[in-house]
Short mmCIF file of C-alpha atoms and ligand atoms in Angstrom, two decimals:
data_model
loop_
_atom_site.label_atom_id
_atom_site.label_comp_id
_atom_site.label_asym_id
_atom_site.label_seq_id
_atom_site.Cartn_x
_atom_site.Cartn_y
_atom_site.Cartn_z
CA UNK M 1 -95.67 24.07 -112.81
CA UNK M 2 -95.56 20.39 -112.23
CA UNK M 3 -93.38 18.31 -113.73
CA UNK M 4 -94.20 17.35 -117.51
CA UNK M 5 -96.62 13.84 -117.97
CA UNK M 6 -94.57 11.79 -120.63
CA UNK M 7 -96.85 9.78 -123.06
CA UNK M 8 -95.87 6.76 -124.77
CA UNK M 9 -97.88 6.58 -127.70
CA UNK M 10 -98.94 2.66 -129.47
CA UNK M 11 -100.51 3.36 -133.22
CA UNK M 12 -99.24 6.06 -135.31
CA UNK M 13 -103.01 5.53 -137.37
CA UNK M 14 -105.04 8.26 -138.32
CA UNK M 15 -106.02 8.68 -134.76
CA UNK M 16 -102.43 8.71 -132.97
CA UNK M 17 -100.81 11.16 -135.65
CA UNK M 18 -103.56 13.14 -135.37
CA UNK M 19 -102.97 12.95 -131.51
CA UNK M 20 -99.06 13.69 -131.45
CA UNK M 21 -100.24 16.74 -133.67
CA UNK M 22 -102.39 18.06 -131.65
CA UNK M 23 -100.31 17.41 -128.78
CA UNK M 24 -97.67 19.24 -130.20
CA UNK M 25 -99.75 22.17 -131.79
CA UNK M 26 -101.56 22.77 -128.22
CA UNK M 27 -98.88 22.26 -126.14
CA UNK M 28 -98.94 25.67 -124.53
CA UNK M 29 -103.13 25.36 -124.13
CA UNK M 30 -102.51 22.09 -122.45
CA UNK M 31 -99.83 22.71 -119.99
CA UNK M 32 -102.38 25.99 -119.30
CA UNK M 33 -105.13 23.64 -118.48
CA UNK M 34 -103.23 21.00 -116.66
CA UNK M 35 -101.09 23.01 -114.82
CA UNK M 36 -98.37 20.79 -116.52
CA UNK M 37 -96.44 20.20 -119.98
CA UNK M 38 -97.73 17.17 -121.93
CA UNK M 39 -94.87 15.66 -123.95
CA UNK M 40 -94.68 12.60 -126.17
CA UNK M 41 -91.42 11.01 -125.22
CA UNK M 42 -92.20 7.53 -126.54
CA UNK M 43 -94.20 6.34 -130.11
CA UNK M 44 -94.47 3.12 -131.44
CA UNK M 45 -96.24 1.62 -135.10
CA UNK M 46 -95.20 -1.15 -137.51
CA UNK M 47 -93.52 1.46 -140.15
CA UNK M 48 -91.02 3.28 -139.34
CA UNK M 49 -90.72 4.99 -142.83
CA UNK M 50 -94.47 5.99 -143.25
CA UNK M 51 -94.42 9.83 -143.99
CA UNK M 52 -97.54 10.37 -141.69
CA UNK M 53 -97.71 13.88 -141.61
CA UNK M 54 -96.49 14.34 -137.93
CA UNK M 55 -92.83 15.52 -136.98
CA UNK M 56 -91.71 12.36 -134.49
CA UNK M 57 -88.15 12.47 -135.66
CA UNK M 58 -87.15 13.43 -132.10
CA UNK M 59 -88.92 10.98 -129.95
CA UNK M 60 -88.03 7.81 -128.98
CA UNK M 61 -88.85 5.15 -131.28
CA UNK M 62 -89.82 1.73 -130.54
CA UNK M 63 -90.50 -0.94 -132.90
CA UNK M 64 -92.24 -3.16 -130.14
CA UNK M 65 -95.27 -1.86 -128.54
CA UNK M 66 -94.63 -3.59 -125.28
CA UNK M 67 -91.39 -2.27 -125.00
CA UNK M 68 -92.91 1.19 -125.37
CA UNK M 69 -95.35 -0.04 -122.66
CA UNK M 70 -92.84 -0.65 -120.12
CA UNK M 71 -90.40 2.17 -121.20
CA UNK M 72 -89.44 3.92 -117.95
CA UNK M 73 -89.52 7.26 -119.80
CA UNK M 74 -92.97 7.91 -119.97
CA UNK M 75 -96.16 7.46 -117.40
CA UNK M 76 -99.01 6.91 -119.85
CA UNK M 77 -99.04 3.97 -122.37
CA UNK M 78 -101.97 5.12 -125.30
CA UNK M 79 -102.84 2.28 -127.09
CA UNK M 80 -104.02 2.76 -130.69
CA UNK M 81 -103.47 -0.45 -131.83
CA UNK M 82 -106.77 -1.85 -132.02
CA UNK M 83 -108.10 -6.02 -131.79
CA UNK M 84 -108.70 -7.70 -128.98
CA UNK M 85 -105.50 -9.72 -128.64
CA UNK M 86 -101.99 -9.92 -129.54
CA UNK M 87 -99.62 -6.85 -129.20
CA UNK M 88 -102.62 -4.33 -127.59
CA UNK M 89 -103.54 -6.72 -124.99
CA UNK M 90 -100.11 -7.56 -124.36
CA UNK M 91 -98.72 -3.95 -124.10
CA UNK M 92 -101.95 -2.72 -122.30
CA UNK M 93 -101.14 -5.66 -119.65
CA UNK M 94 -97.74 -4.78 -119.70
CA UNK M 95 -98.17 -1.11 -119.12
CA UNK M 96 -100.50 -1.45 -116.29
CA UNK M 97 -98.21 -4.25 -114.57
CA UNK M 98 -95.47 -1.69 -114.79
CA UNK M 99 -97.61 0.67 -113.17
CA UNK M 100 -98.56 3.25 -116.44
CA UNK M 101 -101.83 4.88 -116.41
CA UNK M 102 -103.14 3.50 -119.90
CA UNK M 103 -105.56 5.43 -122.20
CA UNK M 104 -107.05 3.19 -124.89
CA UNK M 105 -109.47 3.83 -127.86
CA UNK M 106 -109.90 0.08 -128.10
CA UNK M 107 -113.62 -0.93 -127.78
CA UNK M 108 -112.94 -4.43 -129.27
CA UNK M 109 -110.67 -4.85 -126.20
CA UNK M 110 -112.57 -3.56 -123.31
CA UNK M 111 -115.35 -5.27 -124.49
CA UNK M 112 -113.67 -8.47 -123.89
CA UNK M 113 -111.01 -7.84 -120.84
CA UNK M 114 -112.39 -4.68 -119.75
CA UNK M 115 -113.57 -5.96 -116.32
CA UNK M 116 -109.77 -7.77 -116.01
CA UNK M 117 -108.06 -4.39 -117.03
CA UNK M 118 -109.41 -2.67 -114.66
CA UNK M 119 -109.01 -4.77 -111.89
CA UNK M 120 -105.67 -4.97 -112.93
CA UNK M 121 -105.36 -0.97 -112.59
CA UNK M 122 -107.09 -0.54 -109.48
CA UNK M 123 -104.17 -2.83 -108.37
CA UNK M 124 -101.75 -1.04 -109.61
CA UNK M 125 -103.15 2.07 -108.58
CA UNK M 126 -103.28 3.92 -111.74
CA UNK M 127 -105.72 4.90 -114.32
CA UNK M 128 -107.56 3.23 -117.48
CA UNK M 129 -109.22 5.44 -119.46
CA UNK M 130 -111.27 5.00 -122.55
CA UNK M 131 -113.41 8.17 -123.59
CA UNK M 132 -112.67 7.14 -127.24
CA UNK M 133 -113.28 3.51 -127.27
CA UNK M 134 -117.29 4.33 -127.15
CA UNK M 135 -119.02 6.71 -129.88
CA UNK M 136 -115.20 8.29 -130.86
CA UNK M 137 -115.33 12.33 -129.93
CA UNK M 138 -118.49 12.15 -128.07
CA UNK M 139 -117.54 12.47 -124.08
CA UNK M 140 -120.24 9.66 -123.71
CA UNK M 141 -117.94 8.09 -120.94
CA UNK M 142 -117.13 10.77 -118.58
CA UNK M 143 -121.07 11.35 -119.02
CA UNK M 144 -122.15 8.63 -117.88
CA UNK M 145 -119.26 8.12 -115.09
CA UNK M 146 -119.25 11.84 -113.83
CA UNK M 147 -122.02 14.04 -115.20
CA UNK M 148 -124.58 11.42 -114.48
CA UNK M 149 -123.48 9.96 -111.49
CA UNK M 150 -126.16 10.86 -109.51
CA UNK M 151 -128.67 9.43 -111.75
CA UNK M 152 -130.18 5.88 -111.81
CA UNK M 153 -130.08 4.86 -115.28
CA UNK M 154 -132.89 3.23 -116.87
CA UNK M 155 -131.92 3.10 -120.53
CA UNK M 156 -128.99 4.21 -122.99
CA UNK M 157 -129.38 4.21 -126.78
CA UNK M 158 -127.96 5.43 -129.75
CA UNK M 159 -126.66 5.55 -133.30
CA UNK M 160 -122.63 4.45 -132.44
CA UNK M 161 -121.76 3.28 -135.86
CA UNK M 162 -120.97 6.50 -138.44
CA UNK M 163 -120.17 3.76 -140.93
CA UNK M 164 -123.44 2.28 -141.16
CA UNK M 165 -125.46 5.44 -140.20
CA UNK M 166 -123.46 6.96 -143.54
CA UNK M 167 -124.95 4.01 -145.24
CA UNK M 168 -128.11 4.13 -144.40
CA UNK M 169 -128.22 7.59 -144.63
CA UNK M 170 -127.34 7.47 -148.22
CA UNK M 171 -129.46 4.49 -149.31
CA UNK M 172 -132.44 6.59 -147.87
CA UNK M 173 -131.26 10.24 -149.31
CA UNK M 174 -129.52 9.37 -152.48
CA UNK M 175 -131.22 5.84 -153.34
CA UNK M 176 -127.60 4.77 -153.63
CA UNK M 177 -127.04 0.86 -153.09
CA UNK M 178 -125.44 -1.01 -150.02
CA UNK M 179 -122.21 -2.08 -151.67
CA UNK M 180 -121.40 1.52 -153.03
CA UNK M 181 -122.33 2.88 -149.43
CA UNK M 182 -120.00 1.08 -147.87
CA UNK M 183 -117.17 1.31 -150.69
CA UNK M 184 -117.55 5.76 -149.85
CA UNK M 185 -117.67 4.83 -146.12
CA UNK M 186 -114.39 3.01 -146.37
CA UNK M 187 -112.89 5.37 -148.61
CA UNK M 188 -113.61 8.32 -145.95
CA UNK M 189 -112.10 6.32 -143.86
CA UNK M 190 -114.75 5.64 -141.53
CA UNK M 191 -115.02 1.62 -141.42
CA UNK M 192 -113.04 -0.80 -139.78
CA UNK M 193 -110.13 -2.54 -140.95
CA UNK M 194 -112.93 -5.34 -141.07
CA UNK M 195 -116.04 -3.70 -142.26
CA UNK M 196 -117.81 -6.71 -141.52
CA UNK M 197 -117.38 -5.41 -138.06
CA UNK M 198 -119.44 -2.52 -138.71
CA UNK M 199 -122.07 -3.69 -141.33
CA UNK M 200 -122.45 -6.84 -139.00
CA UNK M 201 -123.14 -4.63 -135.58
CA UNK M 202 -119.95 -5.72 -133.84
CA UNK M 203 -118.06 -2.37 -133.09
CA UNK M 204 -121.77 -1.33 -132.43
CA UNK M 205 -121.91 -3.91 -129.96
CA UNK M 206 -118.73 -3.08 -128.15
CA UNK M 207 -119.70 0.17 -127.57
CA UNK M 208 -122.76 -1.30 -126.00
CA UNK M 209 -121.46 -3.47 -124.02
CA UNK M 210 -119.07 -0.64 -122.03
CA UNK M 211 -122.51 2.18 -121.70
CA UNK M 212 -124.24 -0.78 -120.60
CA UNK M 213 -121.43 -1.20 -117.62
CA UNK M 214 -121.36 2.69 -117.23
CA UNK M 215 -124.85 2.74 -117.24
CA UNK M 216 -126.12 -0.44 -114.76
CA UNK M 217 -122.78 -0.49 -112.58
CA UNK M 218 -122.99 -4.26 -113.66
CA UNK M 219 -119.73 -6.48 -115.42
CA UNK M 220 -119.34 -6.33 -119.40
CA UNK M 221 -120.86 -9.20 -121.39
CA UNK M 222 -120.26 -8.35 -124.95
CA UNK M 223 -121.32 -12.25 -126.02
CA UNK M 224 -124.66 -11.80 -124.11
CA UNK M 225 -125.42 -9.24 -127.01
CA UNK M 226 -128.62 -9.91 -129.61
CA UNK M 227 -126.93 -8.67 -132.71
CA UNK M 228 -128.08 -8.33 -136.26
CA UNK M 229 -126.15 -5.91 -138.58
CA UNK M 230 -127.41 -3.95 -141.38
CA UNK M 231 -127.06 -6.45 -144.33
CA UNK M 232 -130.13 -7.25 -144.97
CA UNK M 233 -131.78 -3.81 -145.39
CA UNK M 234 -132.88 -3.09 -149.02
CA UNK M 235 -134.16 -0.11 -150.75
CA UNK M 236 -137.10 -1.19 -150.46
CA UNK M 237 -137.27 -1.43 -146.76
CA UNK M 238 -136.13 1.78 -146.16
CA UNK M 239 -138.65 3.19 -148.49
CA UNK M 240 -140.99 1.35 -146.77
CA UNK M 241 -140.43 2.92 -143.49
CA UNK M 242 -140.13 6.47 -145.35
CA UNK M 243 -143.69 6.19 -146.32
CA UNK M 244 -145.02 5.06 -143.21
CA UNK M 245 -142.87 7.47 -141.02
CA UNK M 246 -140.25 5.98 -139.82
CA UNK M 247 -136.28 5.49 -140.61
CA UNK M 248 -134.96 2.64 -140.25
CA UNK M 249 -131.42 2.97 -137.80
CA UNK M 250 -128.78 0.21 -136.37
CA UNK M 251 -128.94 1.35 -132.55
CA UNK M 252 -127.39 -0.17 -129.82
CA UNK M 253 -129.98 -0.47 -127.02
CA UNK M 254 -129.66 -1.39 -123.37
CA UNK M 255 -132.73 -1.06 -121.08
CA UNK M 256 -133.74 -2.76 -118.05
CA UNK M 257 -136.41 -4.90 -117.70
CA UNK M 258 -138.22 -7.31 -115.38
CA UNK M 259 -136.14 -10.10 -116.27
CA UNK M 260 -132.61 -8.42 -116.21
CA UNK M 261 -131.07 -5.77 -118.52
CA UNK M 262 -131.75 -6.36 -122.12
CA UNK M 263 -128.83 -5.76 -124.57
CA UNK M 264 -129.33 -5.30 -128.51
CA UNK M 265 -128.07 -4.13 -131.41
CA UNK M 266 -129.86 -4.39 -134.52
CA UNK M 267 -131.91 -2.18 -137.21
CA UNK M 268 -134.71 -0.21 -135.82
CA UNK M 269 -137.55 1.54 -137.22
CA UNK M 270 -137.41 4.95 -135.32
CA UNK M 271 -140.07 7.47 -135.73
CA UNK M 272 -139.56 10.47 -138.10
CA UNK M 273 -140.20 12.66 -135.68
CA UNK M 274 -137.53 11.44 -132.64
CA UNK M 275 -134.17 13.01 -132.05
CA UNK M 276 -132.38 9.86 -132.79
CA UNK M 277 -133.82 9.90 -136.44
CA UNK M 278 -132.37 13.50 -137.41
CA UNK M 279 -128.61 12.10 -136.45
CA UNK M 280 -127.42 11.60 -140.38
CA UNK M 281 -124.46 10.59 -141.93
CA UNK M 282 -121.56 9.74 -140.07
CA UNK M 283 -122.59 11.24 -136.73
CA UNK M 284 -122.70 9.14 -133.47
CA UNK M 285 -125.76 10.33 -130.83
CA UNK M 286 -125.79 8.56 -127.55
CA UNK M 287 -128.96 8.72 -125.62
CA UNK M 288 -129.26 8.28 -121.44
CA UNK M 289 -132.38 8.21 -119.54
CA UNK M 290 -131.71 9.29 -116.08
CA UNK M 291 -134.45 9.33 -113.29
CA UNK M 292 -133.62 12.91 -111.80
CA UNK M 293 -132.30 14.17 -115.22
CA UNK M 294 -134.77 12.57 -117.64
CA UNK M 295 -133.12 12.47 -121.06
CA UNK M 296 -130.32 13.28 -122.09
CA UNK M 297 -129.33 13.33 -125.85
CA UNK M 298 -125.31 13.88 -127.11
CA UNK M 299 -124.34 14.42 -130.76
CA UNK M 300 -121.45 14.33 -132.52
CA UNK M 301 -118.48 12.38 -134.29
CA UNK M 302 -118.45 8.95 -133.69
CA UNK M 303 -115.21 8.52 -135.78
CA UNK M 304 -111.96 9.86 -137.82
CA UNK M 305 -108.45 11.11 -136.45
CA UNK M 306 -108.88 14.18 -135.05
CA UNK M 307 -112.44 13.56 -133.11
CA UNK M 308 -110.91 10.67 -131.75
CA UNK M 309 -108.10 12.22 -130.63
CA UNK M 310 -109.92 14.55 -129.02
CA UNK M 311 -111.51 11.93 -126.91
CA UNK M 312 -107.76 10.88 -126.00
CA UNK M 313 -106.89 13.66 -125.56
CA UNK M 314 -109.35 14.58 -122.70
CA UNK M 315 -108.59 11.61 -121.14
CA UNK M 316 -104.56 12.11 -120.86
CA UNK M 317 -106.00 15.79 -119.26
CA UNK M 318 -107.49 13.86 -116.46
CA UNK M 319 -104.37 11.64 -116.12
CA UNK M 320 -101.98 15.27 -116.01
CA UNK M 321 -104.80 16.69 -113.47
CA UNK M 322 -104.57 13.71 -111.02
CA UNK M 323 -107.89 13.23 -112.10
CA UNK M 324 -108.61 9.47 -111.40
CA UNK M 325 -112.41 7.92 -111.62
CA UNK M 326 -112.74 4.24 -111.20
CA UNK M 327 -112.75 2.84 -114.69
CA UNK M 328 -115.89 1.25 -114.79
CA UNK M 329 -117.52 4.04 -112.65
CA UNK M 330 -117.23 2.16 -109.21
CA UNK M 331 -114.58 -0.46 -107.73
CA UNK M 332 -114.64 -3.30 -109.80
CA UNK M 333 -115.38 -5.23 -106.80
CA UNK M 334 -118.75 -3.68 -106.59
CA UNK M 335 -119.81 -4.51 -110.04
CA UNK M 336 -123.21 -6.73 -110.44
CA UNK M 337 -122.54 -9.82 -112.78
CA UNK M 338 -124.38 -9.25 -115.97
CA UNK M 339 -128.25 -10.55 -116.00
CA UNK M 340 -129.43 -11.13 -119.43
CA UNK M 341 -132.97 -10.40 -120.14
CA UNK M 342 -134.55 -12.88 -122.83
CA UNK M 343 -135.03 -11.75 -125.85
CA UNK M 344 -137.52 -13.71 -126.79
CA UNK M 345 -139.26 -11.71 -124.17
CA UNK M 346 -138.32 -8.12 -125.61
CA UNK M 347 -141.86 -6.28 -126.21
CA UNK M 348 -142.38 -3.91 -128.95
CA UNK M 349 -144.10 -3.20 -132.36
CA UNK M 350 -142.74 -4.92 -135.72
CA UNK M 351 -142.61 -3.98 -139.57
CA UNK M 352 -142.51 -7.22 -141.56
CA UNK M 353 -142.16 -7.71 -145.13
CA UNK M 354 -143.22 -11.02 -147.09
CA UNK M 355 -143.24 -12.07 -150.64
CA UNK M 356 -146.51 -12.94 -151.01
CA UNK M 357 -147.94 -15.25 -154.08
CA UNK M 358 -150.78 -13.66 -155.83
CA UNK M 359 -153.29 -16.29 -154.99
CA UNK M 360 -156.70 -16.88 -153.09
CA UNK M 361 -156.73 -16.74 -149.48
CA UNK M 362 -153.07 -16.57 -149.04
CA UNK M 363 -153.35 -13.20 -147.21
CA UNK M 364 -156.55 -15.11 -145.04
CA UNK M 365 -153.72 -17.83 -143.70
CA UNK M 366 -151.45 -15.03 -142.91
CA UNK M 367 -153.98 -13.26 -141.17
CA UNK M 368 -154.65 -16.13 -139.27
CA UNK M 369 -151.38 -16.97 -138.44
CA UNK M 370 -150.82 -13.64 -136.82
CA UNK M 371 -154.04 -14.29 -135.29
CA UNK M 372 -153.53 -17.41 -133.43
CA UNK M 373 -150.14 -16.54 -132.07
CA UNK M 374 -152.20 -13.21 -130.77
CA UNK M 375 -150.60 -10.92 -133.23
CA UNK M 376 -152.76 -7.73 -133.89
CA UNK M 377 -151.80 -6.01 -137.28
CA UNK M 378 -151.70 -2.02 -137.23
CA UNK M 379 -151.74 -1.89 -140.75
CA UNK M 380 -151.11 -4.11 -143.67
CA UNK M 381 -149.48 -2.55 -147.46
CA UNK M 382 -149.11 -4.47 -150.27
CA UNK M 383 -146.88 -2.49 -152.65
CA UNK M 384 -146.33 -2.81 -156.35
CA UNK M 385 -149.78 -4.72 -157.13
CA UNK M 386 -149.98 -2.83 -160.46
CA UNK M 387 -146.98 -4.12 -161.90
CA UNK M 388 -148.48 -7.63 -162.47
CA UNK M 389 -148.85 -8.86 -166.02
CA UNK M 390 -151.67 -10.22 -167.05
CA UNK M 391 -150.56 -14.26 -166.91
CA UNK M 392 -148.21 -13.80 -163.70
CA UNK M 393 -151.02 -15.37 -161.22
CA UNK M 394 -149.52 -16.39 -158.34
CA UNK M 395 -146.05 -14.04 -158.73
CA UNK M 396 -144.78 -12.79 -155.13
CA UNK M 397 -146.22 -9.64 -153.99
CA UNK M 398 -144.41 -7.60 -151.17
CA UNK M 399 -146.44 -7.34 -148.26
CA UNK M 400 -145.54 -4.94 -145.05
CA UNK M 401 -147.48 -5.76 -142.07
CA UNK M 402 -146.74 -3.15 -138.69
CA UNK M 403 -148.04 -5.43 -136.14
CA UNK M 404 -148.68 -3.22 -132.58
CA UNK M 405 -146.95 -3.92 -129.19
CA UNK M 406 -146.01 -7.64 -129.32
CA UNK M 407 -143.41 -10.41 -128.37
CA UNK M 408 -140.71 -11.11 -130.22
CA UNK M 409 -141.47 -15.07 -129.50
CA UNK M 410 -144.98 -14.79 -130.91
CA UNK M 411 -143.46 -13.00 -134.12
CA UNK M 412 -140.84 -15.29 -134.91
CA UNK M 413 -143.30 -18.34 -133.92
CA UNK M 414 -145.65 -16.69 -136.53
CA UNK M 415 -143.15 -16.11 -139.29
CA UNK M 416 -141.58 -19.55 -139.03
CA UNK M 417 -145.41 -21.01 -139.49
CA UNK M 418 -146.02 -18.65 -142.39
CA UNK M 419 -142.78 -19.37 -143.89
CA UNK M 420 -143.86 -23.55 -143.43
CA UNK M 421 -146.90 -22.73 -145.00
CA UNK M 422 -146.07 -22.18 -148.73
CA UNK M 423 -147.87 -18.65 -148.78
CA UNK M 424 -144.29 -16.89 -149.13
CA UNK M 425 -141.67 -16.80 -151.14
CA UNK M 426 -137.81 -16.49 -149.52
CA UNK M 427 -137.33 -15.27 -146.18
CA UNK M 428 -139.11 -13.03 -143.84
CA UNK M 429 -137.92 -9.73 -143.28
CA UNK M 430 -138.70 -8.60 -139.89
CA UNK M 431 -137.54 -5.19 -138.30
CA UNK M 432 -138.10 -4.34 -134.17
CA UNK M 433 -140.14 -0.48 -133.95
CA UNK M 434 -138.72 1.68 -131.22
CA UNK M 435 -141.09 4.06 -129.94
CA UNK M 436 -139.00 6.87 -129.03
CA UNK M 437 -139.45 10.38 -128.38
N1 HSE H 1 -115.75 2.25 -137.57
C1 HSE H 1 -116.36 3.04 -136.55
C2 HSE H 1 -117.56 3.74 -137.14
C3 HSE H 1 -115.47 4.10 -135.98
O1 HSE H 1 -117.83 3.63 -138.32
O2 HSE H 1 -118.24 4.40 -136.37
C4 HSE H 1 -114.65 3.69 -134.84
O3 HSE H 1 -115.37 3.03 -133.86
#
C-alpha cells in the first residue's frame, strides 16, 4: 500500500463530524478503494469543548484554521468553514500556497474567488476540489467535469435549494404558511446560518454560478446573476399554479442564448408533468442538456451532514487516487470571460396576478395594455368573484393572466403601465413559466 493521505480537517459542523466519522468508520473500505489509508491527523473548529459526537481526542488540535492549513502533517486542508472571507479564504489561500490539495464545501467562496483559487492551485500543482459546494451529495461536479466531458452543454437547471424546495413543498402539500416553513426547515437543519441566503436565492445562486463554469468552460460571475428568492410566493400563488398545472419551483437556470449565456435564479412555474416538478421536499435535482447525451436528470440530497460528507468524501478519494481534474474542468487559462445575456431579453411564458378593482372596463385597459406592448393572454382567471358583498363595488379582485411566449421587457413595460394606471391595487405579482419536459 501507499503511504497514508493525512487530512487536516477546518469545521467540526454537522458536515465535518459527520466526515471524521465516516472516515473513521470506513477506514478499511477506503484504504480498499484507494489503495491507501485515509487518516485525519489535523482538525480545527472554534470549540474545543463541544461534545460533537465524533472521537477526535487523538488528533491534533488546532485552534487556528490557518495554522491547520499550513500544518506540515497533513496533505489535504478540508475547509468546512463556510463565508466568503475571513478565516476560510485565508486558510484555503494558505493551504494552497503551502502546496495542500484543498477540498472545500464552500459555494459562497468559489462563487466569489473560485477562478483565483484555482489559478492559484494549478500553480501550486495540487488539487481544489468542491463536489459538495454545488447541490451537497449529488456528484453534480464530477458530472459535469468527467462524465460529460464530451458533451457540449446547452443548458443546466435544477432545484439546488432543499430549504426552499421543503418550503414550498409544504406550503403546496400541507397549506402550511411561509414563516412556519422555514422555522421546520431551520430546525432540520437544512438552512443557512443566514436563511435569508436561502429564501433570497443566494446559496441558489452560488451553486449556479460554479455549473454554469462547469457547464460553458467560461469564468464565474456570481454578481452577473438575475435573482429573486422565494418571499413573495403566497398560498395563493401556489394554488394558483396547482389548478392550472403547474408548481411553482426556485430553479437556478443557465442556458445559452444568442446574446451570451443567461444566468437566473428565481421562482418558476414548472409543468406538473416534468421531472423537475416531482423533486419534493428537501431534495436537490440538477438537470444537464448535453448534445450527444441529451438530458440528463440527477436526484438526491442537496444538504445535511452525512450527504455532504459524502460529497467530501469522494473528493479526498480522488486526491488519495492521484486523481487530479483541472478544477474548473479545463486550465484556467482557457476559460471564456463570462458574457451576460440580457434579461430583459429572456423569452418565455408568464403567470401574473393583479388585484383588480371591481369596476367597469378596468379589465378592457388591462387588456389593452397587454395588447399594445404585444402581449397575447393564454388565459385569464379571476378567482374569488363570489365572495363580494353586496356594497363592496370596486373591492380588488385577484386576477391571473398566463400570457404565451413573450419578453420579459414587454411584461414588465406592461405591468409598470397597469400599475400607473389606477386599475390595481399593490404590486404585481409576476412569475417566469419554464416549459420543460
Ligand atoms: N442551505 C442549503 C439548502 C444547503 O437548503 O439546500 C447547503 O447548501
Amino acid at each position: 500500500m501507499k503511504p497514508e493521505l493525512r487530512v487536516g480537517v477546518a469545521g467540526l459542523g454537522t458536515v465535518g463530524a459527520s466526515l471524521v466519522r465516516q472516515l473513521q468508520s470506513k477506514a478499511d473500505l477506503l484504504a480498499q478503494r484507494c489503495g491507501r489509508p485515509i487518516v485525519v491527523t489535523g482538525v480545527s473548529a472554534r470549540d474545543r469543548t463541544r461534545d460533537r459526537g465524533v472521537d477526535v481526542s487523538g488528533i491534533q488540535w488546532f485552534d487556528n484554521a490557518t495554522d491547520l492549513a499550513r500544518f506540515e502533517g497533513i496533505d489535504v486542508f478540508v475547509e468546512l468553514i463556510g463565508g466568503d472571507s475571513g478565516p476560510a479564504d485565508e486558510s484555503v489561500r494558505a493551504a494552497l500556497a503551502a502546496g495542500k490539495h484543498v477540498v472545500t464545501a464552500n459555494k459562497a467562496l468559489l462563487a466569489r474567488h473560485g477562478v483565483e483559487l484555482a489559478r492559484m492551485a494549478e500553480k501550486a500543482g495540487v488539487t481544489l476540489s468542491y463536489e459538495a459546494a454545488a447541490a451537497g451529495g449529488i456528484p453534480v461536479v464530477k458530472t459535469m467535469r468527467e462524465a460529460l466531458a464530451g458533451n457540449r452543454i446547452n443548458r443546466i437547471y435544477g432545484i439546488l435549494n432543499g430549504t426552499c424546495n421543503y418550503i414550498l413543498t409544504r406550503m403546496e402539500q400541507d397549506g402550511i404558511d411561509f414563516a412556519a416553513c422555514l422555522a421546520e426547515a431551520q430546525r432540520l437543519g437544512y438552512a443557512e446560518a443566514d436563511p435569508t441566503f436561502d429564501i433570497e436565492g443566494n446559496d441558489t445562486a452560488h451553486k449556479l454560478a460554479l455549473l454554469t463554469s462547469l457547464a460553458f468552460g467560461c469564468e464565474i460571475d456570481a454578481d452577473a446573476i438575475y435573482l429573486e428568492g422565494i418571499t413573495s410566493i403566497t398560498r395563493a400563488d401556489i394554488e394558483a399554479a396547482s389548478e392550472l398545472g403547474y408548481r411553482i419551483k426556485l430553479l437556478g437556470v443557465a442556458q445559452k442564448t444568442d446574446t451570451g449565456i443567461e444566468q437566473r435564479v428565481h421562482p418558476t412555474m414548472v409543468p406538473k408533468t416534468s421531472a423537475i416538478a416531482r423533486i419534493d421536499g428537501v431534495l436537490n435535482a440538477v438537470a444537464v442538456d448535453g448534445d450527444a447525451v441529451g438530458e440528463v436528470v440527477l436526484v438526491g440530497p442537496g444538504a445535511g451532514g452525512d450527504a455532504t460528507a459524502s460529497a467530501v468524501l469522494s473528493d479526498l478519494v480522488d486526491v488519495a487516487r492521484d486523481n487530479a481534474v483541472p478544477a474548473l474542468g479545463l486550465a484556467v487559462s482557457r476559460l471564456k470571460p463570462y458574457e451576460a445575456a440580457r434579461m430583459r431579453l429572456h423569452e418565455g411564458g408568464y403567470y401574473i396576478r393583479l388585484a383588480v378593482y371591481d369596476r367597469s372596463g378596468a379589465f378592457a385597459e388591462i387588456a389593452r395594455i397587454m395588447a399594445a406592448e404585444g402581449i397575447s393572454l393564454e388565459s385569464i382567471m379571476q378567482r374569488d368573484r363570489a365572495r363580494t358583498q353586496a356594497g363592496e363595488a370596486g373591492a380588488p379582485q385577484p386576477v391571473i393572466l398566463i400570457t404565451y411566449e413573450t419578453t420579459e421587457a414587454a411584461v414588465k413595460r406592461a405591468l409598470a403601465t397597469i400599475t400607473a394606471q389606477n386599475v390595481i391595487a399593490g404590486t404585481p405579482q409576476m412569475i417566469r413559466i419554464e416549459k420543460l419536459a
